[in-house]
Coordinates of C-alpha atoms in Angstrom, one line a residue:
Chain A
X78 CA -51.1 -85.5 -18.2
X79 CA -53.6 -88.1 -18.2
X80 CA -56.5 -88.1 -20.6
X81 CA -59.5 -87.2 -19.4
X82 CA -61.5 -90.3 -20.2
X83 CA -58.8 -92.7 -18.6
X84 CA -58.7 -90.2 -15.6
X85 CA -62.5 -90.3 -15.0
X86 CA -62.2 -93.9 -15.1
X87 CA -59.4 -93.9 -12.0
X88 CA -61.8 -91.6 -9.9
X89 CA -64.7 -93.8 -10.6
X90 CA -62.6 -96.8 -9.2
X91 CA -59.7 -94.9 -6.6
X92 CA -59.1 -98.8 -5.3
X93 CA -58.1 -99.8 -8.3
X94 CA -56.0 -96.4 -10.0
X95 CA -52.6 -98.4 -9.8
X96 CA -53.8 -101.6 -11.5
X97 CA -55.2 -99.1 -13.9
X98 CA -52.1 -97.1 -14.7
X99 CA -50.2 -101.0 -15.1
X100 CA -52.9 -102.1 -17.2
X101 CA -52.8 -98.2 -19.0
X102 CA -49.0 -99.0 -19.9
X103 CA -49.3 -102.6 -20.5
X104 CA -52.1 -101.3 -23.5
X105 CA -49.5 -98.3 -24.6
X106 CA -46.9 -100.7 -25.1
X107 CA -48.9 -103.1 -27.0
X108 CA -50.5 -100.4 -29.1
X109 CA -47.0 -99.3 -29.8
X110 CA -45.9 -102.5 -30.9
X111 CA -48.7 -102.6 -33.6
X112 CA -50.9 -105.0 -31.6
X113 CA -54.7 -103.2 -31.6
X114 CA -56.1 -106.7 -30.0
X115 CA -56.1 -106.4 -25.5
X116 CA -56.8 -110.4 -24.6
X117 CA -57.2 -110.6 -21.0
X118 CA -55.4 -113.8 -20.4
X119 CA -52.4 -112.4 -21.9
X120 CA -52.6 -109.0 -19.8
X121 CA -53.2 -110.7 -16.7
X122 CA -49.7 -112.6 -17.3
X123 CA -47.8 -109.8 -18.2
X124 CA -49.3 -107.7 -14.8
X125 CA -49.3 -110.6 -13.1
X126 CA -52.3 -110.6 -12.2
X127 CA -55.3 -113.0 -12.3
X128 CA -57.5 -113.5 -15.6
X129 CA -60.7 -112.0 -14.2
X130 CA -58.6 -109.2 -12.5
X131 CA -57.5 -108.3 -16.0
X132 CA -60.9 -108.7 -17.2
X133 CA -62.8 -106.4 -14.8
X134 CA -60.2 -103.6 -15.3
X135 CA -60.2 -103.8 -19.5
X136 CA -64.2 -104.1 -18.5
X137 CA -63.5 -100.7 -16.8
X138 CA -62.1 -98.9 -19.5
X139 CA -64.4 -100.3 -21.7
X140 CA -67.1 -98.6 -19.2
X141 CA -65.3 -95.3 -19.9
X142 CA -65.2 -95.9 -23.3
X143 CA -61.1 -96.2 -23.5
X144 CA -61.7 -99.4 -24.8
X145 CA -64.3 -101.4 -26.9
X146 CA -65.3 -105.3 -26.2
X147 CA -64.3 -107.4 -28.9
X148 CA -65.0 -111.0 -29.8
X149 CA -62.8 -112.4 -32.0
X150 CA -63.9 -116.1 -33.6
X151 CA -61.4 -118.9 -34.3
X152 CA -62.1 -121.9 -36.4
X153 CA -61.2 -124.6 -34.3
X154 CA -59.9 -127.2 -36.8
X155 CA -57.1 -124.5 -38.6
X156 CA -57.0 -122.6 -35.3
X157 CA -57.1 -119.4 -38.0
X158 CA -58.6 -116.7 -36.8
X159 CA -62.2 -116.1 -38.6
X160 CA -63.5 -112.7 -38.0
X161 CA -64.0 -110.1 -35.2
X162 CA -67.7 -108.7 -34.5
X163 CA -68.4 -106.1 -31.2
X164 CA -71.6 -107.1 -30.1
X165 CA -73.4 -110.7 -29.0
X166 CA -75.8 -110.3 -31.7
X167 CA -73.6 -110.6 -34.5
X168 CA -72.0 -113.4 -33.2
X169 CA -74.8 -115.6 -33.3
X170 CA -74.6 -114.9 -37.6
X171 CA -71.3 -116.2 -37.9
X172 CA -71.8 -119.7 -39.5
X173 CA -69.4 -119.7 -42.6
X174 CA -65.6 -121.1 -42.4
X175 CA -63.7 -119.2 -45.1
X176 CA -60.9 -121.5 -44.5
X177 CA -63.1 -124.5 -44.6
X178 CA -64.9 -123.1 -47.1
X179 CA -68.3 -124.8 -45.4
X180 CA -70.6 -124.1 -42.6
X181 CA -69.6 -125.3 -39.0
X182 CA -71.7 -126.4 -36.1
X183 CA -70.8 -123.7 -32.9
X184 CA -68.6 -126.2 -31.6
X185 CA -65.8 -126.2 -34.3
X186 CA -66.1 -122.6 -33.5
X187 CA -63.8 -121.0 -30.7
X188 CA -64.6 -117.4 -29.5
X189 CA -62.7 -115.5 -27.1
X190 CA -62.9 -112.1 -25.8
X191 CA -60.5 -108.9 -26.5
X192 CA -60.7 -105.3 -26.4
X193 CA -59.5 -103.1 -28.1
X194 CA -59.1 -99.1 -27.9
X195 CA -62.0 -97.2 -28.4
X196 CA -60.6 -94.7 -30.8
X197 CA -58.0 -96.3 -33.2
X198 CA -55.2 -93.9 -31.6
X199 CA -54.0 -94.1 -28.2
X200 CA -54.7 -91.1 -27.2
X201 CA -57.3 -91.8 -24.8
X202 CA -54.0 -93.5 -22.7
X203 CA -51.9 -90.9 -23.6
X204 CA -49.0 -90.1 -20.5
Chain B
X197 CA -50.2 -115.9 -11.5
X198 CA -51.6 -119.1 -9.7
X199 CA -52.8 -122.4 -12.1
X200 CA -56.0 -122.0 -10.8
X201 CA -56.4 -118.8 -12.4
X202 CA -57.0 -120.6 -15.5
X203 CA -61.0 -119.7 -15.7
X204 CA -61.4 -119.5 -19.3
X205 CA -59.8 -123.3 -20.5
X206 CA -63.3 -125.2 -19.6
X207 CA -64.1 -128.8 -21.2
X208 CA -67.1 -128.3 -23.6
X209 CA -70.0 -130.2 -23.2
X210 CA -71.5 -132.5 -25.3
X211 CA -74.2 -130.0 -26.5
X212 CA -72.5 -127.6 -28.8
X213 CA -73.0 -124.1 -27.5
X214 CA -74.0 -121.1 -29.2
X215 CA -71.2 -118.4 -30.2
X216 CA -72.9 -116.6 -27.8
X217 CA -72.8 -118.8 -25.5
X218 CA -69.7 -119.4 -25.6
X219 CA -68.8 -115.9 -25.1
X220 CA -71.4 -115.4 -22.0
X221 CA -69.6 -118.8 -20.3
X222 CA -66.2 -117.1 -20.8
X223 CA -67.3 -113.9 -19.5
X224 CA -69.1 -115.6 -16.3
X225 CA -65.4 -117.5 -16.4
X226 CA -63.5 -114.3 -15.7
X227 CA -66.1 -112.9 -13.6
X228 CA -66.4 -116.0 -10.9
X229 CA -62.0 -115.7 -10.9
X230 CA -62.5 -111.7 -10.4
X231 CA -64.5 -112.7 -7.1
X232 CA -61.1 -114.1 -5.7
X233 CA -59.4 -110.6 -6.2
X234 CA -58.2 -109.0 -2.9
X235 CA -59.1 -105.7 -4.6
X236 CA -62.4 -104.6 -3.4
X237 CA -62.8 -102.0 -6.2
X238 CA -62.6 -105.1 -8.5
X239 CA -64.9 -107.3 -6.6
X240 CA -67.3 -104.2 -6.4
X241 CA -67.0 -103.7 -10.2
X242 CA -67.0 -107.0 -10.8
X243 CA -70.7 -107.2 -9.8
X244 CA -71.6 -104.4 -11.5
X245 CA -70.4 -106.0 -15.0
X246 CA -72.2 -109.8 -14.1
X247 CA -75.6 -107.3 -14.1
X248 CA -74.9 -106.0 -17.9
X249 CA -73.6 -108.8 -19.0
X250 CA -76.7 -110.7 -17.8
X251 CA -79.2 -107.6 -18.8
X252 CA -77.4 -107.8 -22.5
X253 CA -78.3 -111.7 -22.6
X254 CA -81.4 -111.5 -21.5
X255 CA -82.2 -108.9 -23.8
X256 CA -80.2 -110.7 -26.5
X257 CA -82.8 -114.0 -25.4
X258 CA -85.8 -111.8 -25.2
X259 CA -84.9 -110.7 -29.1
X260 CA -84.6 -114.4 -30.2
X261 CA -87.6 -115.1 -28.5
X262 CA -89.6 -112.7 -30.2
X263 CA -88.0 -113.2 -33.7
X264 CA -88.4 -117.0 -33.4
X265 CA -92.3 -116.8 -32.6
X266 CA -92.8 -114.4 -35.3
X267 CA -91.2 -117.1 -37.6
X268 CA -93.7 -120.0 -36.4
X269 CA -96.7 -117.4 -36.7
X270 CA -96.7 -116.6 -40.8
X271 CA -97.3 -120.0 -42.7
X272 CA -94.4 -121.3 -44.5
X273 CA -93.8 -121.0 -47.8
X274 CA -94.3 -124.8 -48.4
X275 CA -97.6 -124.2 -47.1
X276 CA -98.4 -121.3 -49.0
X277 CA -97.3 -123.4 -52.2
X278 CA -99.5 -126.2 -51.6
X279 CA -102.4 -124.0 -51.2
X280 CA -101.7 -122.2 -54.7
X281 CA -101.5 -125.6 -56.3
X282 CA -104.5 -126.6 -54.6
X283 CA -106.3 -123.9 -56.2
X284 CA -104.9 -124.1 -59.1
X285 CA -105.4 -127.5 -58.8
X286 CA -109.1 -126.5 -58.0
X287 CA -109.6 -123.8 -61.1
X288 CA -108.6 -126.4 -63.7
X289 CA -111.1 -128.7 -63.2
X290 CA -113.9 -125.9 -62.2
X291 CA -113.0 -124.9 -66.2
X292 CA -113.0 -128.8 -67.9
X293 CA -116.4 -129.2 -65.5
X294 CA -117.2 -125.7 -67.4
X295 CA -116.0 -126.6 -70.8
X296 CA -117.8 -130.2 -70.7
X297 CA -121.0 -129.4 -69.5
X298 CA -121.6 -125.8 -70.8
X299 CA -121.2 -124.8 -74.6
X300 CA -120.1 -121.1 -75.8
X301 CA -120.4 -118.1 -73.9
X302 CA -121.0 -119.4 -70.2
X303 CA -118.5 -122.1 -70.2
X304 CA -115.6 -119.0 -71.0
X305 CA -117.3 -117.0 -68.8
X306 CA -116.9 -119.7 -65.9
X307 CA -113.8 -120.8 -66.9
X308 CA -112.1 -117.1 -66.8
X309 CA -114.3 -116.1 -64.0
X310 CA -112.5 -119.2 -62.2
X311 CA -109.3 -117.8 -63.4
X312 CA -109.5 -114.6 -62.5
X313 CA -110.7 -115.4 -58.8
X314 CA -107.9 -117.5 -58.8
X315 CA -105.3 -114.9 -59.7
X316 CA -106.8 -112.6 -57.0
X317 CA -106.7 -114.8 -54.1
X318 CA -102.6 -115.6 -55.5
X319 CA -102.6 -112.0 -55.7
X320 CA -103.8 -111.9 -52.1
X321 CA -101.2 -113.8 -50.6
X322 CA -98.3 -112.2 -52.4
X323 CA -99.7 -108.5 -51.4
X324 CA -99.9 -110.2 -47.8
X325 CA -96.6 -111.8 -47.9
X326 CA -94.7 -108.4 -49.1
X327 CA -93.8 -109.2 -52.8
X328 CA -96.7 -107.9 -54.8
X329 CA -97.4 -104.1 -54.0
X330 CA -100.6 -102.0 -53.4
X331 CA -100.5 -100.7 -56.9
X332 CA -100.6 -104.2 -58.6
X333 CA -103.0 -105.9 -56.1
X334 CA -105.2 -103.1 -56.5
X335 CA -104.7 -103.7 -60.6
X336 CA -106.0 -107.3 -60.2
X337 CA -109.0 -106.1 -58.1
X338 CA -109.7 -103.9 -60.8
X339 CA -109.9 -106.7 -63.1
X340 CA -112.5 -109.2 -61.2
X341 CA -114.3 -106.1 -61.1
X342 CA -114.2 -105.1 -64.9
X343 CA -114.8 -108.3 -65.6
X344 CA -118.0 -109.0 -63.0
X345 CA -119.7 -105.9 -64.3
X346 CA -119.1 -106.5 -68.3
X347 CA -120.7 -110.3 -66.9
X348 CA -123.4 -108.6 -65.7
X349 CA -123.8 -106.0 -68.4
X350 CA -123.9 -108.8 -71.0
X351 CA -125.9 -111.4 -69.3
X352 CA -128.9 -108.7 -67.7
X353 CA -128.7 -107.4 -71.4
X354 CA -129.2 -110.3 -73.2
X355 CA -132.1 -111.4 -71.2
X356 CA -134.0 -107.7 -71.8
X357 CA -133.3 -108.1 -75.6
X358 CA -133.6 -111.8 -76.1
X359 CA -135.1 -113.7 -73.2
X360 CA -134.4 -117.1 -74.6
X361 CA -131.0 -116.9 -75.8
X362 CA -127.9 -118.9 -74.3
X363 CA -129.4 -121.3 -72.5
X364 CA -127.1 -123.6 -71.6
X365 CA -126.9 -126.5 -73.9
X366 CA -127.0 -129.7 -71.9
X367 CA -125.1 -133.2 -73.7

């Protein structure tokens, strides 16, 4: 049985319920493997499926709260990852390389987007 | 998965970006490749998220907005610390002028009258500014105002018990 949240999702968007269960298993599996990070580029090529497909759905259970938007921030000269904040605003604070050990300019900054689930369980995609 | 599927690897610019720009851009990325989806729940969804993404920036903008105007508004603190050394500036000389041309009681009188306006106005700006609190403003008040009325008491008394003393001795 499905879990409520991740079933309300499905009715919200019937068109999309089987890209949903793919993208529900692809997240089990990864959660499973110790992997809390969801990046969109990465689903989309194991579900074959494009990027902003893979986007929109993550987007989705993000909506229903199955999963949170992340963004994680990558110094661009160690290509290390930096830190992970959940909300726009924070991300304009982030200014400090602790690799560096200096302030960068945005542009030796990379950010990319991730999700990951909502609670730190994945019970919210639980079969 | 088609190579032009690819929305998020974009050249950068020659201006550098925000963070948050950079994480608006990508999002608009995957958004514009989601409109090529032959899955009409996506593309209807897809719309859906463009609106709060775009609500959360603008509200994000309208935030930086406000914050950045409220910064330009209150005087710096360069500003602030030329005007104290102005004054101060201004309080030292008011007392040599004092301590020159006037000999005994009026020339400390000026001079810690000077000082004393001096500290309140200081006072003034630091109560304004946040770091000085009502309890310790109010303690400064209190002193201009001890001070103006022992002036007073001293000076009106004088003249009703000795109507020619301390006149100012002139070089």
């Amino acid at each position: 049985m499905l879990s409520p949240k991740f079933e309300r999702v499905k009715e919200q968007h019937p068109g999309a319920s089987q890209l949903l269960d793919g993208v529900g298993a692809y997240i089990r599996t990864q959660a499973e493997a110790g992997r809390k990070q969801i990046i969109p580029r990465l689903a989309a090529a194991s579900l074959k499926l494009r990027d902003g497909e893979a986007f929109v759905l993550l987007e989705m259970l993000a909506k229903g709260e199955v999963l949170r938007r992340v963004y994680n921030v990558y110094c661009r000269k160690e290509n290390a990852l930096l830190t992970t904040v959940d909300n726009l605003r924070d991300l304009s604070e982030v200014a400090q390389c602790d690799f560096c050990n200096t302030e960068h300019d945005p542009s030796e900054f990379r950010v990319e987007i991730a999700f990951e689930l909502a609670n730190s369980d994945s019970r919210d995609l639980a079969a | 998965m088609s190579p032009a599927s690819n929305p998020g690897k974009k050249k950068q610019g020659k201006a550098s970006p925000s963070l948050t720009d950079q994480a608006l851009n990508q999002a608009n990325d995957f958004l514009t490749d989601a409109d090529n989806s032959t899955n009409a729940d996506i593309r209807a969804a897809r719309i859906e998220i463009a609106k709060d993404i775009a609500k959360s920036a603008l509200d994000l903008e309208k935030e930086r907005t406000k914050h950045q105007l409220k910064q330009e508004a209150t005087p710096s603190a360069n500003l602030i610390l030329a005007v104290v050394l102005v004054l101060g500036i201004a309080v030292f000389v008011t007392c040599c002028f004092a301590l020159v041309n006037y000999k005994g009681l009026i020339a400390a009188a000026v001079c810690s009258l000077a000082i004393l306006i001096y500290l309140v106005i200081v006072g003034t700006i630091l109560f304004l500014k946040g770091h000085l609190s009502q309890a310790n403003f109010m303690k400064i008040i209190g002193w201009l105002e001890a001070y103006r009325k022992s002036l007073w008491s001293h000076f009106s008394g004088d003249r009703v018990n000795n109507p020619k003393a301390e006149e100012p001795e002139k070089p």
